[in-house]
Each structure stands twice: as structure tokens, then as C-alpha cells.
Amino acid sequence: MLTYSMEDRGSLPLYEYLYRCIRRDILSGALAAGERLPSKRTLAEHLRLSVITVEGAYAQLEAEGYVYAKPKQGFFVCPVQQTPEPPRPAAIPTEKPAPVWKVDLRSNQADGSRFPAATWARLTRQVLSEGSFLTSVPHQGLYALRQAIADDLHAFKGMSVSPEQIVIGAGAEYLYMLLAQLLGPKTVVAVEDPGYPKIRQVYGKCGAVCRPIPLDRQGMDPAVLAASGATAAHLSPNHHYPTGTITTIGRRQALLQWAEEREATIIEDDYDSEFRFAGRPIPALQSIDTHGRVVYMNTFSQTISPSMRMGFMVLPPQLLERYRRELGFYACTVPVLEQHVLARFLSGGYYEQHLSRMRKEYRARRDAVLAAFQASPFAGRVTFSEQGAGLHFLLRLDTSLDDETLRQKAEGLGVRLAFLSEYAAVPREEHAHTLVVNYGGLEPERLADTTALLTEVFSE
Amino acid sequence: MLTYSMEDRGSLPLYEYLYRCIRRDILSGALAAGERLPSKRTLAEHLRLSVITVEGAYAQLEAEGYVYAKPKQGFFVCPVQQTPEPPRPAAIPTEKPAPVWKVDLRSNQADGSRFPAATWARLTRQVLSEGSFLTSVPHQGLYALRQAIADDLHAFKGMSVSPEQIVIGAGAEYLYMLLAQLLGPKTVVAVEDPGYPKIRQVYGKCGAVCRPIPLDRQGMDPAVLAASGATAAHLSPNHHYPTGTITTIGRRQALLQWAEEREATIIEDDYDSEFRFAGRPIPALQSIDTHGRVVYMNTFSQTISPSMRMGFMVLPPQLLERYRRELGFYACTVPVLEQHVLARFLSGGYYEQHLSRMRKEYRARRDAVLAAFQASPFAGRVTFSEQGAGLHFLLRLDTSLDDETLRQKAEGLGVRLAFLSEYAAVPREEHAHTLVVNYGGLEPERLADTTALLTEVFSE
């Protein structure tokens, strides 16, 4: 007869403790396969338990397949493997803490401290009080948010799009995944070289084949693109990161012609285009696309906060139909609360106010950085370029040191640098000795220190 | 000389209006390629504008590649294609509004009205007031949330996992995508048949090959699995949707042995396992995995709200290393605000309180639905099964009508039904005439109407 000391059960319910005791005996082999368990009544009397307690334990054992019932005969032990040793906890690789830098010129994130957090919090409280944050939204995203995005694109980028064309997603990387799935497996995607490495990484992980196309001063060369065999091209025609290149109107027209003739897709990634310091915003390629070949995409991670993954894409009619047919089953990945708040942040004008303030702020910051560098001991050995937009500029250094040596030297001094060569898929000599100086997080009060540290890094 | 009526500019700045006029003339061919623009001073005098205004317009035209500068000679028109006609807006397929049903037995969503929205809103306000919702988080997700999830898994599922093993993501579908990328292209994934069709859809879209394996009453047959050539298996051993099958301990051991021998991966998808009405929760397969072959995953969409896409996976050590090496570049897709709130919702005990309340609620709801059906005119023609857990049970109908006829008849009466056959990858006779009755949203006051409508649907 099964005998267990029910006093040892601690805080467990009686039935659960009994279930655990019998389970242990089955797993250890003390109760062999085919053996019959005592009847509920017998065991209950033996252990001074209620029949209901034994019933509960037997039911759980049966549900998990430790025992099986034969009508009118009772419960029998199932064949299971004996597991003498308890599982040993395996070694878990620990997470590396993010290193702390004295100066970080590599992070291209906007300065979060300038974000109107109070306004955002107020709008969030508003949505919370209305209780609509638990309702479900269409798979393409909250309609009010898509309307607000369409309005913003119309007012500030000269684009005429319908909310129906917009798909909301949890950041650029997620949208790249959807696009890779939409284009289909093995699609050859032309990407800009140099370019943001994550674009190549995500497409590669999603089964697309990336063909890096070298950029010249006008953008991607349509002849090289045509020869590449690509049927899709991922471009940043309005402000390329990190070279700052703006694709000229002649090139835009030629790229669109390529897409029409090849029935190819152009993905216009408008990352980092908001902070243009002189003149008006560059009109989107999408706005001159008469044949529905351009997908426009952008994210709010850069302009609002990287802590909120929110982006969107605008699909041309034919691709929209394919999206709904093939990928329409995907639920929207952005929480409804954030979608409501962003819709109000956009339609209330707070977003463009914020951008306008930040453009001034970053322009001042950029001017201060350039002035400090031009007054530094290394001024005679550097040339600047691409400083018209974005939160970075290029700094070409006259040096005999290679990029890797410079990088290590900098890290030894607590300085994190980014090099143009890191963005290249195919290394070329013209990329060497060129720093991508991301000054978005470089507050004025840290400029003197930064210049002094860079002087040491650049010394030979 | 270029002559434009500056009075027609509306609210545009002068420089922008001038830029638009010249751009229009270049695109129409009125200004031909190679033509020289008047000097800034000459045009300024001619149009009674300041030189700075003309400079602004020329700079914008140059930035966009409409004109180019020759040193000391001025600006010249670039070759561009003439675009006589303005782009016609293409027809956008409209979104179909979600149909409104009198009775919806297909939606497997929990009843959102019972969610403690006030508590959630209070915790959200708390996080907002602390201002930490704009800081960035590690790529695997907020550490405090991963700790809270690890604690919950330990307390309520008997699992020992470290927060380092946990990856937070924007819902189950997104996590399926990451897993497909982690397993690698062309991986053959065994899936349960019948089973949740989205699992097959997502894996398929991510380049994996799905092999449906028929389920028997104990779960997936390891012999059939071994013969399938799969190197991964996606399982719901603790409560399969929609059949309710619990994989027996014998099968669990055999499945683990298969994974060890084949060096295969088992994905334990614990969707819908929280609402078990009798006995204790079924221990996770992950908790008896001594060789690190099991990925455990679950989502809060079902238990909290589908409007918040939040899920997580627990990676065994070897896969965790591979994840960090190959996919560690992906930023976390869940906003930081929701991560903080969920962490507090879990560690404050609100989550398990909510589950415990809902288990009672759903148990009562299920009993009421079963009682009403058993007292209905169709009682003699139906048999119920799998009513021990989840928010659904199976109802097998003795009928001469096929599933499609039943479905259409129901829709005509405003009733939305789900059939077991819809979950089958390979149709089998045993799946026919079986409804998946999702009663989560069926309030008691609507039971009489529902029964009357079903009586009409089931009549022959």
C-alpha cells in the first residue's frame, strides 16, 4: 500500500502533495508500469484523507498520463522512463552590460531629454481615462493614427496617400521583415553601399538576397542597378545614412523608370530625413511615382524615442492588395494605447512643433561641434562633409593610422567612434579614415573634453 | 528672363514659391537641359526679391538635382525627364469593415470587459510619473520584466529559468518569426494537425517547411515525428488548441528523447494553458528538459488583452548563445512603458489574481453554456468533449449537412461558427461535424438567444 507522510506537505494542498508523491514513485520506478493503484476509497482510508482528495490526485495523474483508468478495474501505472537524476541547471551565458563611454559619437539616437515627455504623458493619461486602450484595432493599425500620419505626410512631405494604404508596425526592423515576406523568398534586393548594416542583416535573415550597389554623389546608379538582377531596391533618396547623399531628380526619374520596366519595387526608407537644416524638406520619391512601384516607410523611433517602437509603411495599390491577401493575418504589433497617443500627438501639432524645435537645437549643436573641431589642434588634418541634415556629419582625417587602430586607440581612452568603412558591404579605399560623427547626444558642456580626447586619439 | 507672378504664392514662403515655379518649368521643358539660369542678383532685381530669397530657391533646386553649379559661371539646368501629366491617384482597395455578428462562437479572445483596467491604468500613471518610459532597454527586453516573468514561471508553472534566457517580443506571431530565423532557412518544422493555422502561415512566410503531424489522444506520435525528417517541432503539450489534448508524460519523455537524439528543437507554445478548471496546472515540458532542447513561449494577449502585443520566449543555453550572436541586433519590439507596467502587474500579484478570478468566471460561463445546450432541442444530437480547460469546448453534431453548408446557414442567421476541420492541415473524416465553441465572449444574458439561433442552424 502506498504510504506517504502527509505532514511533510508544507503549504501544498493535500491532493497536490499526494499527486507529487505518487508521480515521484512512478518516475523513480518504485511504482512499475502496469501496476494497479489502490482504489480511491482504500487509499483514502489508509492515509486518513477524504476520497475527494485522492480523486483529485488520481485525476491529475491521469490528465498528465502517469496513470490510466480501466473501467470497473481502477487506475494503472503507465510506462514512463525512469528519471533518477534531477535536471541540472545549465550554465546561462550572462548578458554583457553596455559599456559606459566618456564620449559616444557612434550612437545615432536623438537626445531623448528634449522630448516633450510631459505632453506625451498627458495625452497618455487622457487615453487611459477614456478606457479605449483595451479595444482591438484593425490589423493595419488604428484608423485614427493612419489618418493622422496621412495628414502629416500631406502637410509636411507633399504626399497624397490614403489611410487605407498605411500599415503600422513595431519599428523599422519589423517592417523590413514584413517587406521581405511581401517581396517573397529569394528576392534580390539592391541595397545602398555604404548603408545601414541592419537593413542587410534583416533582409538576409528573412531569406532575401542583398546586392550592395555602390553609391555615387547622385545616389544609386540605375545602370548598375539594372545590371544587378535585383527586382527590389531599398533606398534612402532624401537623406542617405551615413553619407548624406540626396538622390537627384534625374536619378529619381531613372530609378522609377527601372522599377516600371522591371516591375520592380522601390522601398523608400525615409529614416533620418526630418532634421534637414537648410531649405525645405526633399519631396519624397513616392510623390512622383505614377506607376505604384514605391513603398514609402518611416519610423518615429528616431524623432520621438527609440523606447517606443513605432513605424509605418505606405503601400501602393497593387502591393496593398497582395499584403492583405498574403500577410493580412498578422495582427498589428503596436499596443493600442501608444497608437491612440501618437495619433493625438500628430494631429495636435505636437510632433511638428517638436521637430521644428529640435531642428534649431541640433543646428546649434552641430555649429558648436564644428566650431570646436575647427579651433582644435587637429583642425588642419580634417575635412568635413555632409553636414546639411541628420544628426551626424562626416569627418575625414589625414592620418597614417588605419581605422581599426584608430578605433582601438579611441576605445582605450573611453571614446566610441563610428567609421564610414563599417557601413560598407564591399570595402573601398575611399571610405577609409572617415569618421561618422553622430553629435545628437553631444551636449555643449562636454565639447571641450570631447575635443581634447579626440586630439589624443588622432595624434600619431 | 524667368518671370513669375509672386502674388500667386498663397501662404508659401517666397523662396519656396520661386523654387516651385522654376522646378515646374524644368519638368515641363520650358527650361531646357543645359540652359543657364539668370544670376541670383539679376533674377532678384527682375522679380523684386532679395538675393537671399533667390539663393534659397537655387540652393533647394541644386540639392534636389534640378540644377548644377559651375564655378564662376552660375547655375545650369540638369537633364530631367519631362512629366507633362500630374500623377493620377490610383484606386485604393478599401478595407472591409469587420462584420457584426449576433453570436460569435469563433473568436477565442478572452472577455476584455473583465480585465482590471483601472489597476493597469493606475500602474501606467505611476510609470509615467516616474519618467522612465523614454529610457532605452536591452534588446532582450526590460530586465525587471524578465525577472517578474521568471518569478511567475517559477511560482505557477514550476519552471526554473533565469531572466537572461528570456526574450520579450511584440506578440506570438513576432516570436514565431524570430524562431523561424533562429532555426534557419528551410528548417523542417513539425506542427500539430489539427492546429492553429497562423503557426503554419508564419513559419511558411519565414521560409520554414511545415510538416503537419496528426495528433492522437496522447499528443504527437514520436514515431511519426521521427519519420517526418523534422528538426524542430512546434507543440502545445499542456493544452492543445483546439482539441484540448494534454500530451502524456510518456509522450513527453519520448519527444524529448527524439530532440536529444536528433539535436532537434522543441518549441513549447503554452498558448491558452492558463484557464485549466480542475486540478493543478500541467507542468511545462521545459521543466523536465535536461538537455536544453526546449524553447518555452507564451503570450499575454489571451490573458490580458489582444490590444497589447506582448509575449516572451525562454531560450535554452545553446540557442540563447546563437540568438545573441545571430539575432542579437534586433531591438526589443515592445514599448518600454508597457514593459514597466507589465512588470509591476506581475510582481504585484495582479496578474495571478486576475487569472484566478477569470478561471472561476469562465468555469461558470462554461457550465451555463453546457447546461443551456443540454436543455435545448438539439441536445440529443450533440456530444461534448475537451471542456476541461481553455475558453472553448468541442461540440460534435449528428448531422447530414457538411461543415460548409452549416457555416453558410449560420452566417445567414448572423451566427459565426468555427469548425475543427478549419484547423486541419490535412482534412480527415474524424474532424467533420465538430464545432469549436469559443464561449469566452458569451455572456449569460445572451444564452437563450444563442441556443435558439443554434437550434435553427442545426435543423435539417
Coordinates of N, CA and C in Angstrom, one line a residue, chain A residues 59-124:
Chain A
A59 N -6.9 12.1 -10.7 CA -7.4 12.8 -11.9 C -6.2 13.6 -12.5
Q60 N -5.4 14.2 -11.6 CA -4.3 15.0 -12.2 C -3.2 14.0 -12.8
L61 N -3.0 12.9 -12.1 CA -2.1 11.9 -12.7 C -2.6 11.3 -14.0
E62 N -3.9 11.2 -14.1 CA -4.5 10.7 -15.3 C -4.3 11.7 -16.4
A63 N -4.6 13.0 -16.1 CA -4.6 14.1 -17.1 C -3.2 14.2 -17.7
E64 N -2.2 14.0 -16.8 CA -0.8 14.1 -17.3 C -0.2 12.8 -17.9
G65 N -1.0 11.7 -17.8 CA -0.6 10.4 -18.4 C 0.3 9.6 -17.6
Y66 N 0.3 9.8 -16.3 CA 1.1 8.9 -15.4 C 0.3 7.6 -15.1
V67 N -1.0 7.7 -15.1 CA -1.8 6.5 -14.9 C -2.9 6.5 -15.9
Y68 N -3.5 5.4 -16.1 CA -4.7 5.3 -17.0 C -5.8 4.5 -16.3
A69 N -7.0 4.8 -16.6 CA -8.2 4.1 -16.0 C -8.7 2.9 -16.8
K70 N -9.0 1.8 -16.2 CA -9.7 0.7 -16.9 C -11.1 0.7 -16.2
P71 N -12.1 0.7 -17.1 CA -13.5 0.7 -16.5 C -13.7 -0.4 -15.5
K72 N -14.2 -0.1 -14.3 CA -14.5 -1.0 -13.2 C -13.3 -1.7 -12.6
Q73 N -12.1 -1.4 -13.1 CA -10.9 -2.1 -12.5 C -10.0 -1.1 -11.7
G74 N -10.1 0.2 -12.1 CA -9.3 1.1 -11.3 C -8.2 1.8 -12.2
F75 N -7.2 2.3 -11.5 CA -6.1 3.0 -12.2 C -4.8 2.2 -12.2
F76 N -4.1 2.3 -13.4 CA -2.9 1.5 -13.6 C -1.8 2.4 -14.0
V77 N -0.6 2.1 -13.6 CA 0.6 2.9 -13.9 C 1.0 2.8 -15.4
C78 N 1.2 4.0 -16.1 CA 1.6 4.0 -17.5 C 3.1 3.7 -17.5
P79 N 3.6 3.2 -18.7 CA 5.0 3.1 -18.8 C 5.7 4.4 -19.0
V80 N 6.6 4.8 -18.2 CA 7.4 6.0 -18.4 C 8.8 5.7 -18.1
Q81 N 9.7 6.6 -18.7 CA 11.1 6.4 -18.4 C 11.4 6.8 -17.0
Q82 N 12.4 6.1 -16.4 CA 12.8 6.5 -15.0 C 13.8 7.6 -15.1
T83 N 13.6 8.7 -14.3 CA 14.5 9.8 -14.4 C 15.1 9.9 -13.0
P84 N 16.2 9.2 -12.8 CA 16.8 9.2 -11.4 C 17.4 10.5 -11.0
E85 N 18.0 11.2 -11.9 CA 18.7 12.5 -11.5 C 17.8 13.7 -11.8
P86 N 17.8 14.6 -10.9 CA 17.1 15.9 -11.2 C 17.8 16.7 -12.3
P87 N 17.1 17.4 -13.1 CA 17.8 18.2 -14.1 C 18.8 19.2 -13.5
R88 N 20.0 19.2 -14.1 CA 21.0 20.1 -13.6 C 20.8 21.4 -14.3
P89 N 20.8 22.5 -13.6 CA 20.7 23.8 -14.2 C 21.9 24.0 -15.1
A90 N 21.7 24.3 -16.4 CA 22.8 24.5 -17.3 C 23.3 25.9 -17.1
A91 N 24.6 26.1 -17.6 CA 25.2 27.4 -17.5 C 24.5 28.4 -18.5
I92 N 24.1 29.5 -18.0 CA 23.4 30.5 -18.8 C 24.5 31.6 -19.1
P93 N 24.7 31.9 -20.4 CA 25.6 33.0 -20.7 C 25.0 34.3 -20.2
T94 N 25.8 35.0 -19.4 CA 25.3 36.3 -18.9 C 25.3 37.4 -20.0
E95 N 24.4 38.4 -19.7 CA 24.4 39.5 -20.6 C 25.5 40.4 -20.3
K96 N 26.2 40.9 -21.4 CA 27.2 41.9 -21.2 C 26.6 43.2 -20.9
P97 N 27.0 43.9 -19.8 CA 26.4 45.2 -19.6 C 26.9 46.2 -20.7
A98 N 26.1 47.1 -21.1 CA 26.5 48.1 -22.1 C 27.7 48.9 -21.5
P99 N 28.8 49.0 -22.3 CA 29.9 49.8 -21.7 C 29.6 51.2 -21.6
V100 N 30.2 51.9 -20.7 CA 30.0 53.3 -20.4 C 31.1 54.1 -21.1
W101 N 30.7 55.0 -22.0 CA 31.7 55.8 -22.7 C 31.8 57.2 -22.2
K102 N 33.1 57.7 -22.2 CA 33.2 59.2 -21.9 C 32.6 60.0 -23.0
V103 N 32.8 59.6 -24.2 CA 32.3 60.2 -25.4 C 31.8 59.1 -26.3
D104 N 30.5 59.2 -26.8 CA 30.0 58.3 -27.7 C 29.5 59.0 -29.0
L105 N 30.3 58.9 -30.0 CA 30.0 59.5 -31.3 C 29.4 58.5 -32.3
R106 N 29.0 57.4 -31.7 CA 28.6 56.3 -32.6 C 27.0 56.2 -32.5
S107 N 26.5 56.5 -31.4 CA 25.0 56.4 -31.3 C 24.3 57.5 -32.0
N108 N 23.4 57.0 -33.0 CA 22.7 58.0 -33.8 C 21.4 58.3 -33.3
Q109 N 21.2 58.1 -32.0 CA 19.9 58.4 -31.4 C 19.7 59.9 -31.1
A110 N 18.5 60.4 -31.2 CA 18.2 61.7 -30.9 C 18.4 61.9 -29.4
D111 N 18.5 63.1 -28.9 CA 18.6 63.4 -27.5 C 17.3 63.3 -26.8
G112 N 17.0 62.2 -26.1 CA 15.7 62.0 -25.5 C 15.3 63.0 -24.5
S113 N 16.3 63.7 -23.9 CA 16.0 64.6 -22.8 C 15.2 65.8 -23.4
R114 N 15.2 66.0 -24.7 CA 14.5 67.2 -25.2 C 13.1 66.8 -25.7
F115 N 12.7 65.6 -25.5 CA 11.4 65.1 -26.0 C 10.3 65.7 -25.0
P116 N 9.2 66.2 -25.6 CA 8.1 66.7 -24.7 C 7.4 65.6 -23.9
A117 N 8.1 65.0 -22.9 CA 7.6 63.9 -22.2 C 6.3 64.2 -21.5
A118 N 6.2 65.5 -21.0 CA 5.0 65.9 -20.2 C 3.8 65.8 -21.1
T119 N 3.9 66.3 -22.3 CA 2.8 66.3 -23.3 C 2.4 64.9 -23.6
W120 N 3.4 64.1 -23.9 CA 3.2 62.7 -24.2 C 2.4 62.0 -23.0
A121 N 2.9 62.3 -21.8 CA 2.3 61.7 -20.6 C 0.9 62.2 -20.4
R122 N 0.6 63.4 -20.7 CA -0.7 64.0 -20.6 C -1.7 63.3 -21.6
L123 N -1.2 63.2 -22.8 CA -2.1 62.5 -23.8 C -2.3 61.0 -23.4
T124 N -1.3 60.4 -22.9 CA -1.4 59.0 -22.4 C -2.5 58.9 -21.3

